[in-house]
Amino acid sequence: MAAIQPLKINGNKCVFFLLVVLYHYRLMDLQGERSVIDNHDTEAIVNRRATITLPPDKSSFAFDCNNIGEIELVKPMGKGVTKETYLGKYKGEEYAVQFVTKDVISVKDCVGNLKSWEVAAGHARTCTALPLMKIMKGILIAMQLNHPNLIRLVGFCAKGETVESEDSDNLSTKSGVVAVYEYAEKLTIQNIELLDWEQRLAIAIDMSDMLQYLEESRLGSILALEFGEKHVLMGKDNRIRLIDFDDFDGAERSCDRPKHKLFKCNCENGVCKGHNAKSNMFRFQRSFADALLDEPVLDSSRKEKILKKTRRLLRKYNITATVLKQRLTALL
């Protein structure tokens, strides 16, 4: 009998296929819950919802491959390592539209190593697999998280694994992955410092609530690797929005000692428990705490003591998001 040959898979070619499979499995999971609802099985509904939090229903998305081309691309808003963001307009409403172009850093570097786009054309998936995977990762995470301070996904279209060599303003002709999010404005530290105390406190409470949500999410404790000034925007409802879900990480740091020196987290089964939550708090303290909590005019000595101790705990990274939210709420 002939020996069975191992199956060889090209890693770059299967990345997009794997993401599509994961997406369809997610839809199958939701369809299972909806079939339970249709059959009026109350106990099954309760049991399933103990472990599943419904993301936005597919039908609730404003855009898909059928109408995404109707969005008018107005101007570029920003360009990063793996994606470019454009301001889009549809029936008078503004949106943030993300897709991969040949001008994003990772693709340009890859093409540069291959000398030219023409040469790279034969290796298109080599240059675009990672950025397309990152955009799809952001979409999948956005579909499973639901919090008012996380930017809201309003639609997407996934067509293939390559991007065009020539830029086009027509979204319907783009072959890769296009993601559409609600529009939000840039928020700088200087903007924050100009706000009055009540507005700054409201933002701080929103951030603490969001950090608590990320720590306790259905995906596990999530590390927001890019939780900084460039990645927190202001929504049209005057509440903050955290963006760039493709940089979220649900894996806690590995460790080999009972008390890991980084954030003094407990090492359990080779995992630094609580690392992600404490790392998020570190980023909050480093990027936002001073601007949000500096020199308020408080109406009682009790509130002054609460704030003073809160800031001391933040500087030592010795406070959880839950406790931070409780202490900030007490300042209202």
Coordinates of C-alpha atoms in Angstrom, one line a residue:
M1 CA 0.0 0.0 0.0
A2 CA 1.3 3.4 -0.9
A3 CA 2.3 5.7 1.9
I4 CA -0.1 8.5 2.7
Q5 CA 1.5 11.8 1.7
P6 CA 1.0 14.7 4.1
L7 CA -1.1 17.5 2.9
K8 CA 0.9 20.6 2.0
I9 CA -0.8 24.0 2.5
N10 CA 0.6 27.3 1.4
G11 CA 0.3 29.5 4.5
N12 CA -0.4 32.8 2.7
K13 CA -3.0 31.3 0.5
C14 CA -5.0 29.7 3.3
V15 CA -5.1 32.8 5.6
F16 CA -8.0 34.4 4.0
F17 CA -9.8 31.1 3.6
L18 CA -9.3 30.4 7.3
L19 CA -10.8 33.7 8.2
V20 CA -13.8 33.1 6.0
V21 CA -14.3 29.7 7.6
L22 CA -14.1 31.2 11.1
Y23 CA -16.7 33.9 10.1
H24 CA -19.1 31.3 8.8
Y25 CA -18.7 29.1 11.9
R26 CA -19.6 32.2 13.9
L27 CA -22.7 32.7 11.8
M28 CA -23.6 29.0 12.3
D29 CA -23.3 29.5 16.1
L30 CA -25.7 32.4 16.0
Q31 CA -28.1 30.5 13.7
G32 CA -28.1 27.8 16.3
E33 CA -29.3 30.2 18.9
R34 CA -31.9 31.7 16.7
S35 CA -33.3 28.3 15.8
V36 CA -33.6 27.7 19.6
I37 CA -35.6 30.9 19.8
D38 CA -37.8 30.0 16.9
N39 CA -38.6 26.7 18.8
H40 CA -39.5 28.6 22.0
D41 CA -37.1 26.5 24.1
T42 CA -36.7 28.9 27.0
E43 CA -34.3 26.8 29.0
A44 CA -32.0 26.3 26.0
I45 CA -32.1 30.0 25.4
V46 CA -30.9 30.8 28.9
N47 CA -28.2 28.1 28.8
R48 CA -26.8 29.4 25.5
R49 CA -26.9 33.0 26.5
A50 CA -24.9 32.1 29.6
T51 CA -22.0 31.6 27.2
I52 CA -22.9 33.6 24.1
T53 CA -23.3 37.3 23.8
L54 CA -25.0 38.2 20.5
P55 CA -23.0 40.6 18.3
P56 CA -24.8 42.8 15.8
D57 CA -27.1 40.7 13.6
K58 CA -25.8 40.4 10.0
S59 CA -29.0 42.0 8.8
S60 CA -28.3 45.1 11.0
F61 CA -25.3 46.1 9.0
A62 CA -25.9 49.1 6.7
F63 CA -23.4 48.0 4.1
D64 CA -22.4 44.8 2.4
C65 CA -21.0 43.8 -1.0
N66 CA -24.3 44.8 -2.7
N67 CA -24.3 48.5 -1.7
I68 CA -20.8 49.3 -0.4
G69 CA -19.9 50.8 -3.8
E70 CA -22.5 53.5 -3.2
I71 CA -20.3 55.1 -0.5
E72 CA -18.4 58.1 -1.9
L73 CA -14.8 58.3 -0.9
V74 CA -14.2 62.0 0.0
K75 CA -10.6 62.2 1.3
P76 CA -7.9 60.1 3.0
M77 CA -8.0 60.4 6.8
G78 CA -4.9 58.3 7.7
K79 CA -2.5 55.6 6.6
G80 CA -0.9 53.0 8.8
V81 CA 1.2 49.8 8.7
T82 CA -1.6 47.6 7.2
K83 CA -4.5 49.7 6.2
E84 CA -5.7 53.1 4.9
T85 CA -8.7 55.0 6.2
Y86 CA -10.9 57.3 4.1
L87 CA -13.7 59.6 4.9
G88 CA -16.8 58.2 3.2
K89 CA -20.2 59.7 2.6
Y90 CA -23.5 58.0 2.0
K91 CA -26.8 59.9 1.9
G92 CA -25.3 62.8 3.8
E93 CA -23.9 60.6 6.6
E94 CA -20.1 60.3 7.2
Y95 CA -18.3 57.0 7.7
A96 CA -14.7 55.7 8.2
V97 CA -13.8 53.3 5.3
Q98 CA -10.8 51.0 5.7
F99 CA -9.1 48.9 3.1
V100 CA -5.6 47.8 2.0
T101 CA -3.7 49.8 -0.7
K102 CA -0.3 49.4 -2.3
D103 CA 0.8 52.5 -0.3
V104 CA 0.4 51.1 3.3
I105 CA 3.7 50.5 5.0
S106 CA 3.7 46.7 5.1
V107 CA 2.8 46.4 1.4
K108 CA 5.3 49.0 0.3
D109 CA 8.1 47.3 2.2
C110 CA 7.2 43.9 0.7
V111 CA 7.0 45.3 -2.8
G112 CA 10.3 47.2 -2.3
N113 CA 12.0 43.9 -1.4
L114 CA 10.7 42.4 -4.6
K115 CA 12.0 45.5 -6.5
S116 CA 8.7 46.5 -8.2
W117 CA 4.9 46.1 -8.1
E118 CA 5.1 44.3 -11.5
V119 CA 7.5 41.7 -10.1
A120 CA 5.4 41.5 -6.9
A121 CA 2.3 40.8 -8.9
G122 CA 3.3 37.2 -9.1
H123 CA 3.6 37.2 -5.4
A124 CA 0.6 39.4 -4.6
R125 CA -0.6 37.2 -1.7
T126 CA 2.8 37.4 -0.1
C127 CA 2.5 41.2 0.2
T128 CA -1.2 41.4 1.0
A129 CA -2.0 38.4 3.2
L130 CA -1.0 40.0 6.5
P131 CA -2.7 43.4 6.0
L132 CA -5.9 41.7 4.7
M133 CA -5.8 39.3 7.7
K134 CA -5.5 42.2 10.1
I135 CA -8.5 44.0 8.6
M136 CA -10.6 40.8 8.7
K137 CA -9.4 40.3 12.3
G138 CA -10.7 43.7 13.2
I139 CA -14.1 42.9 11.6
L140 CA -14.4 39.6 13.4
I141 CA -13.6 41.2 16.8
A142 CA -16.0 44.1 16.1
M143 CA -18.8 41.6 15.5
Q144 CA -18.3 39.9 18.9
L145 CA -17.8 43.0 21.1
N146 CA -20.5 45.5 22.0
H147 CA -19.7 48.6 24.1
P148 CA -20.6 52.3 23.5
N149 CA -17.0 53.3 23.7
L150 CA -15.8 50.8 21.1
I151 CA -16.1 52.1 17.5
R152 CA -19.1 50.5 15.8
L153 CA -18.8 48.4 12.6
V154 CA -21.6 49.3 10.2
G155 CA -20.7 47.0 7.3
F156 CA -18.0 45.2 5.3
C157 CA -17.3 43.4 2.0
A158 CA -14.7 40.6 1.6
K159 CA -13.9 39.6 -2.0
G160 CA -10.4 38.2 -2.2
E161 CA -6.8 38.1 -1.3
T162 CA -5.2 40.8 -3.5
V163 CA -5.3 44.6 -3.8
E164 CA -5.2 46.7 -7.0
S165 CA -2.0 48.1 -8.3
E166 CA -3.8 51.3 -9.2
D167 CA -5.9 53.2 -6.6
S168 CA -9.6 53.6 -7.3
D169 CA -12.3 55.7 -5.7
N170 CA -14.9 53.1 -6.6
L171 CA -15.4 50.7 -3.7
S172 CA -17.4 48.3 -5.8
T173 CA -14.3 47.5 -7.8
K174 CA -12.0 46.8 -4.9
S175 CA -11.1 43.1 -4.6
G176 CA -9.7 42.8 -1.1
V177 CA -11.5 43.5 2.1
V178 CA -13.4 46.8 2.9
A179 CA -14.6 47.6 6.4
V180 CA -16.9 50.5 7.2
Y181 CA -17.1 52.0 10.7
E182 CA -19.0 54.9 12.2
Y183 CA -17.3 58.2 11.8
A184 CA -15.5 59.8 14.8
E185 CA -13.3 62.9 15.2
K186 CA -9.7 63.0 16.4
L187 CA -9.2 63.7 20.1
T188 CA -5.9 65.1 21.2
I189 CA -4.6 65.6 24.7
Q190 CA -4.7 69.3 24.1
N191 CA -8.4 69.0 23.3
I192 CA -9.0 67.1 26.6
E193 CA -7.1 69.7 28.6
L194 CA -9.4 72.5 27.4
L195 CA -12.5 70.7 28.6
D196 CA -14.1 71.5 31.9
W197 CA -13.9 69.1 34.9
E198 CA -17.3 67.5 34.4
Q199 CA -16.5 66.7 30.8
R200 CA -13.1 65.3 31.6
L201 CA -14.6 63.2 34.5
A202 CA -17.2 61.8 32.1
I203 CA -14.5 60.7 29.7
A204 CA -12.5 59.1 32.5
I205 CA -15.5 57.2 33.7
D206 CA -16.2 56.0 30.1
M207 CA -12.6 54.8 29.8
S208 CA -12.7 52.9 33.1
D209 CA -16.0 51.3 32.1
M210 CA -14.5 50.3 28.7
L211 CA -11.4 48.9 30.4
Q212 CA -13.6 46.8 32.7
Y213 CA -15.5 45.5 29.7
L214 CA -12.3 44.5 27.9
E215 CA -11.1 42.7 31.0
E216 CA -14.3 40.7 31.4
S217 CA -15.2 40.3 27.7
R218 CA -16.6 37.1 26.2
L219 CA -13.3 36.8 24.3
G220 CA -11.4 36.8 27.6
S221 CA -9.3 39.6 29.0
I222 CA -8.3 41.7 26.0
L223 CA -5.1 43.8 25.7
A224 CA -5.6 47.0 23.7
L225 CA -2.1 47.3 22.3
E226 CA -2.8 50.7 20.8
F227 CA -4.6 52.4 23.6
G228 CA -3.2 55.8 23.2
E229 CA -4.0 59.3 21.9
K230 CA -4.1 58.4 18.2
H231 CA -6.5 55.5 18.8
V232 CA -9.1 57.2 20.9
L233 CA -11.6 59.4 19.0
M234 CA -14.7 61.4 19.9
G235 CA -18.0 60.2 18.5
K236 CA -20.8 62.4 17.3
D237 CA -22.6 61.8 20.7
N238 CA -19.5 63.4 22.4
R239 CA -18.4 60.0 23.9
I240 CA -15.0 58.5 23.2
R241 CA -14.4 55.6 20.7
L242 CA -11.5 53.2 20.8
I243 CA -10.5 52.0 17.3
D244 CA -8.1 49.5 15.7
F245 CA -9.4 46.1 16.9
D246 CA -6.9 44.4 14.8
D247 CA -4.3 45.3 17.5
F248 CA -6.4 43.6 20.2
D249 CA -4.7 40.6 21.9
G250 CA -6.6 38.0 24.0
A251 CA -3.5 36.1 25.1
E252 CA -2.0 36.8 28.5
R253 CA 1.8 37.0 28.7
S254 CA 3.6 33.7 29.5
C255 CA 5.7 33.5 32.7
D256 CA 7.8 31.0 34.6
R257 CA 7.9 32.4 38.2
P258 CA 5.2 32.5 40.9
K259 CA 5.3 36.3 41.0
H260 CA 6.2 37.8 37.7
K261 CA 8.0 41.1 38.0
L262 CA 6.0 42.8 35.3
F263 CA 3.0 44.4 37.1
K264 CA 3.5 41.8 39.9
C265 CA 1.0 39.5 38.3
N266 CA 0.4 35.9 39.5
C267 CA 2.0 33.2 37.3
E268 CA -0.6 30.4 37.0
N269 CA 0.0 27.5 34.7
G270 CA 2.6 29.5 32.8
V271 CA 0.3 32.4 32.2
C272 CA 0.7 35.9 33.8
K273 CA -2.9 36.3 35.1
G274 CA -4.1 39.8 35.0
H275 CA -1.3 41.1 32.7
N276 CA -3.6 42.4 30.0
A277 CA -5.9 44.3 32.4
K278 CA -2.9 45.9 34.2
S279 CA -1.2 46.7 30.9
N280 CA -4.3 48.5 29.7
M281 CA -4.3 50.4 33.0
F282 CA -0.7 51.3 32.4
R283 CA -1.6 52.8 29.0
F284 CA -4.5 54.7 30.5
Q285 CA -2.2 56.2 33.2
R286 CA 0.6 57.0 30.8
S287 CA -1.6 58.5 28.0
F288 CA -4.7 60.0 29.6
A289 CA -4.7 60.2 33.5
D290 CA -2.9 63.5 33.9
A291 CA -5.0 65.3 31.2
L292 CA -8.3 63.9 32.6
L293 CA -7.7 64.2 36.3
D294 CA -5.4 67.1 36.8
E295 CA -6.4 70.1 39.0
P296 CA -10.2 69.8 39.2
V297 CA -12.2 72.2 41.4
L298 CA -14.0 69.8 43.8
D299 CA -16.8 70.8 46.1
S300 CA -15.7 68.8 49.2
S301 CA -12.6 67.6 51.0
R302 CA -13.9 64.0 50.8
K303 CA -13.8 64.1 47.0
E304 CA -10.4 65.6 47.1
K305 CA -9.1 62.7 49.2
I306 CA -10.8 60.2 46.9
L307 CA -9.1 61.8 43.8
K308 CA -5.7 62.1 45.5
K309 CA -5.7 58.4 46.5
T310 CA -7.0 57.3 43.1
R311 CA -4.1 59.1 41.3
R312 CA -1.6 57.6 43.7
L313 CA -3.0 54.1 43.0
L314 CA -2.8 54.8 39.2
R315 CA 0.8 55.9 39.4
K316 CA 1.6 52.6 41.2
Y317 CA -0.6 50.6 38.7
N318 CA -2.3 49.2 41.7
I319 CA -5.9 49.6 40.8
T320 CA -8.4 47.6 38.7
A321 CA -10.8 49.1 36.2
T322 CA -13.7 48.2 38.4
V323 CA -12.3 50.0 41.4
L324 CA -11.2 53.0 39.2
K325 CA -14.8 53.3 37.9
Q326 CA -16.2 53.2 41.4
R327 CA -13.8 55.8 42.7
L328 CA -14.4 58.1 39.7
T329 CA -18.1 57.8 40.0
A330 CA -17.9 58.9 43.6
L331 CA -16.6 62.2 42.3
L332 CA -19.8 63.1 40.5

